[in-house]
Every structure is written in structure tokens, then in C-alpha cells.
XYZ file of C-alpha atoms in Angstrom:
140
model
C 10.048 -26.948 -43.648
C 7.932 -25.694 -41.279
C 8.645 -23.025 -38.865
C 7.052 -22.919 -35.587
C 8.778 -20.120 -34.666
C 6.966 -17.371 -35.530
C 4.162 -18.485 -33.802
C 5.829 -19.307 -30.218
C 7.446 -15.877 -30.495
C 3.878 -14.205 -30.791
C 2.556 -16.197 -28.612
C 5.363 -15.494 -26.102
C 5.260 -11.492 -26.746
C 1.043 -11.481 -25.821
C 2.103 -13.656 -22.758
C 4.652 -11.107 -21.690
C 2.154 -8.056 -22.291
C -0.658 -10.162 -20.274
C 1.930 -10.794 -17.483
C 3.535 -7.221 -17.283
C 0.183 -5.278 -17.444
C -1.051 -7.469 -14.698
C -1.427 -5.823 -11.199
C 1.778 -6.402 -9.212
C -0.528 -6.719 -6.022
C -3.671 -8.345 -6.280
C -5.665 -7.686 -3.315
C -8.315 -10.597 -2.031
C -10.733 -9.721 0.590
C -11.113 -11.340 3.962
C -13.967 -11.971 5.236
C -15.263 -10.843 8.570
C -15.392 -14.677 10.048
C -12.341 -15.387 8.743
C -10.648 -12.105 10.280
C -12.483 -13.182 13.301
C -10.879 -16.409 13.689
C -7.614 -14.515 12.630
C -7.773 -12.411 15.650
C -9.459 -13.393 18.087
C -7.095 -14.333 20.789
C -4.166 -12.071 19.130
C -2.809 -8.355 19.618
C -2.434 -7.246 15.803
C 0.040 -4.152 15.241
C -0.332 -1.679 12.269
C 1.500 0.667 10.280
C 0.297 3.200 8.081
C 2.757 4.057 5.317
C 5.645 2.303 7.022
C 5.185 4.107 10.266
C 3.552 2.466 13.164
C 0.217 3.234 14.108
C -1.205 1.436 16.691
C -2.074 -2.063 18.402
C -5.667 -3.715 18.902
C -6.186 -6.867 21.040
C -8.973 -8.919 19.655
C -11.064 -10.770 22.469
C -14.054 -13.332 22.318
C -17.277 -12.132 22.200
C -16.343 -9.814 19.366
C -14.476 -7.303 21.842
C -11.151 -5.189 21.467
C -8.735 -2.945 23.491
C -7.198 0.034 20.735
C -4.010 1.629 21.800
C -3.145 4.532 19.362
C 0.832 4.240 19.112
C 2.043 4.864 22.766
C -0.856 6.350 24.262
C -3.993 5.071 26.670
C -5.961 2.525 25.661
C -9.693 2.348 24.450
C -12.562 -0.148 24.443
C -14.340 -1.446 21.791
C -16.448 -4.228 19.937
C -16.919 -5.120 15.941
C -19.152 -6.948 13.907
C -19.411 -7.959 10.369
C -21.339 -5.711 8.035
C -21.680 -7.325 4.707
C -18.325 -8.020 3.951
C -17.251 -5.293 6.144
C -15.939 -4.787 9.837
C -17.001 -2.065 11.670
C -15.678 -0.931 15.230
C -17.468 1.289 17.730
C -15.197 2.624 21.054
C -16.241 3.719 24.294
C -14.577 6.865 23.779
C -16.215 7.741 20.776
C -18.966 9.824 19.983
C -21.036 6.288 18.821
C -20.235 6.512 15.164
C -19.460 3.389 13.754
C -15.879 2.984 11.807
C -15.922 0.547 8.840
C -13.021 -1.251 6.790
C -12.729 -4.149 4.534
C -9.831 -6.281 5.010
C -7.888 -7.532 2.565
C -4.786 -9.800 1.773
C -1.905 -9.046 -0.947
C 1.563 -10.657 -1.362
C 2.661 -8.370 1.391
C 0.198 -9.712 4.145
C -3.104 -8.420 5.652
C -4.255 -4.594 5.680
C -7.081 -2.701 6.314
C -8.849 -0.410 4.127
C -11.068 2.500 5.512
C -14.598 3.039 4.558
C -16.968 5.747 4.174
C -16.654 9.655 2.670
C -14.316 10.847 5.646
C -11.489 12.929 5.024
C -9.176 9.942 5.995
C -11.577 7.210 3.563
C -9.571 5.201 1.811
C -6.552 5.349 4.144
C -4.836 1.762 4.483
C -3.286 0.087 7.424
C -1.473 -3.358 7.508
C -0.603 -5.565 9.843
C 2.990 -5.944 10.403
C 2.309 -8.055 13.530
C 0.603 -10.471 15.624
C 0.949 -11.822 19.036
C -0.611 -12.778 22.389
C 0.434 -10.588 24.255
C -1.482 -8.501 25.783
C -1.459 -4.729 25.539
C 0.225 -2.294 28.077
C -1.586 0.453 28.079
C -0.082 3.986 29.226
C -1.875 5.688 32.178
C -1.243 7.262 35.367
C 1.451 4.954 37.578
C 1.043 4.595 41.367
């Protein structure tokens, strides 16, 4: 009699360690035209960590509006670097900030680039929307 058994069970057991050691979140990258055509036309909201972090409208010609959580708003543009996106703001001192997008089960986030103190720090986005931003300020 033969006894197949054996072998299904092993091969079952090596399936199981394959599937178990596997990453529970594979991470894809986005590209930068495909985060483009993502955005553009959208407000995306981020959270760092669970908390919320801030909002960034995404116009055409490769332009934003940044509001960081409830405060004033800031102008800004990106383009693609590689398979990066890097933003530059009008408030800023011209230095460029780079992240690579990326996609898991959970959504879309953002990783941080460079040898900062804050490299490496992820944001995802919880939300999307057209509306626009309302940005704090002085009121009349």
C-alpha cells in the first residue's frame, strides 16, 4: 500500500514555514507618475504613528498647499527624482525633502529620505478628498 501521507504532511509543514516567515506587510513602491495621477486634484491627510499629522493639496502643474495639523498653510511644488518625490516650500530654507512612496495591505505611506534625524520616519495616508484646505490665519 502506498502512503502518500508522509509526503503531503512534509510538504504541508515547509509550506507553513514559507508562509509564516513571510513578511506580514509587503511594501510595493509607487511611482512618482503614478502618485501624480493619485493626487493631483486631491487633499491627502496623514498620520504618523496613528496621530494626525497634516494635510497637502496636490494641484496641476506639480504644485501643493502643506498645512501642518491645524496651523497656516505653506506653498510648495514636487517632482520625481528617480523613483523618488521630493518637495521644496516657500517657507523653507530651499532644501529639498525626499520620500519614496509605497503601498502595503494597509494603504499608501510615505517614507522619508536622506541622513536627517527624522530619515526613515513614515507617514500614511488615512485620507483623500477634494476639498480644499482651510488654512488658519489671521480673521477679519
Amino acid at each position: 500500500m502506498i502512503r502518500p501521507a508522509p509526503r503531503i504532511g512534509a510538504l504541508a509543514a515547509g509550506l507553513a514555514v514559507l508562509l509564516l516567515g513571510a513578511p506580514l506587510q509587503a511594501e510595493e513602491p509607487i511611482s512618482p507618475s503614478a502618485f501624480g495621477a493619485y493626487a493631483e486634484g486631491y487633499t491627502l491627510y496623514f498620520t504618523e504613528g496613528g496621530e494626525y499629522f497634516g494635510a497637502e493639496t496636490y494641484a496641476p502643474g506639480r504644485t501643493t498647499l502643506w498645512q501642518f495639523r491645524f496651523g497656516d498653510c505653506v506653498r510648495g511644488t514636487w517632482r520625481a527624482h528617480g523613483g523618488q518625490i521630493c518637495f521644496r516650500y516657500e517657507d523653507g530654507d530651499g532644501e529639498e525633502i525626499c520620500w519614496r512612496m509605497l503601498r502595503d495591505e494597509k494603504g499608501l505611506f510615505a517614507r522619508l529620505l536622506g541622513d536627517g534625524p527624522d530619515a526613515g520616519m513614515e507617514l500614511r495616508v488615512v485620507r483623500r478628498d477634494r476639498e480644499p484646505l482651510r488654512c488658519g490665519g489671521p480673521t477679519a
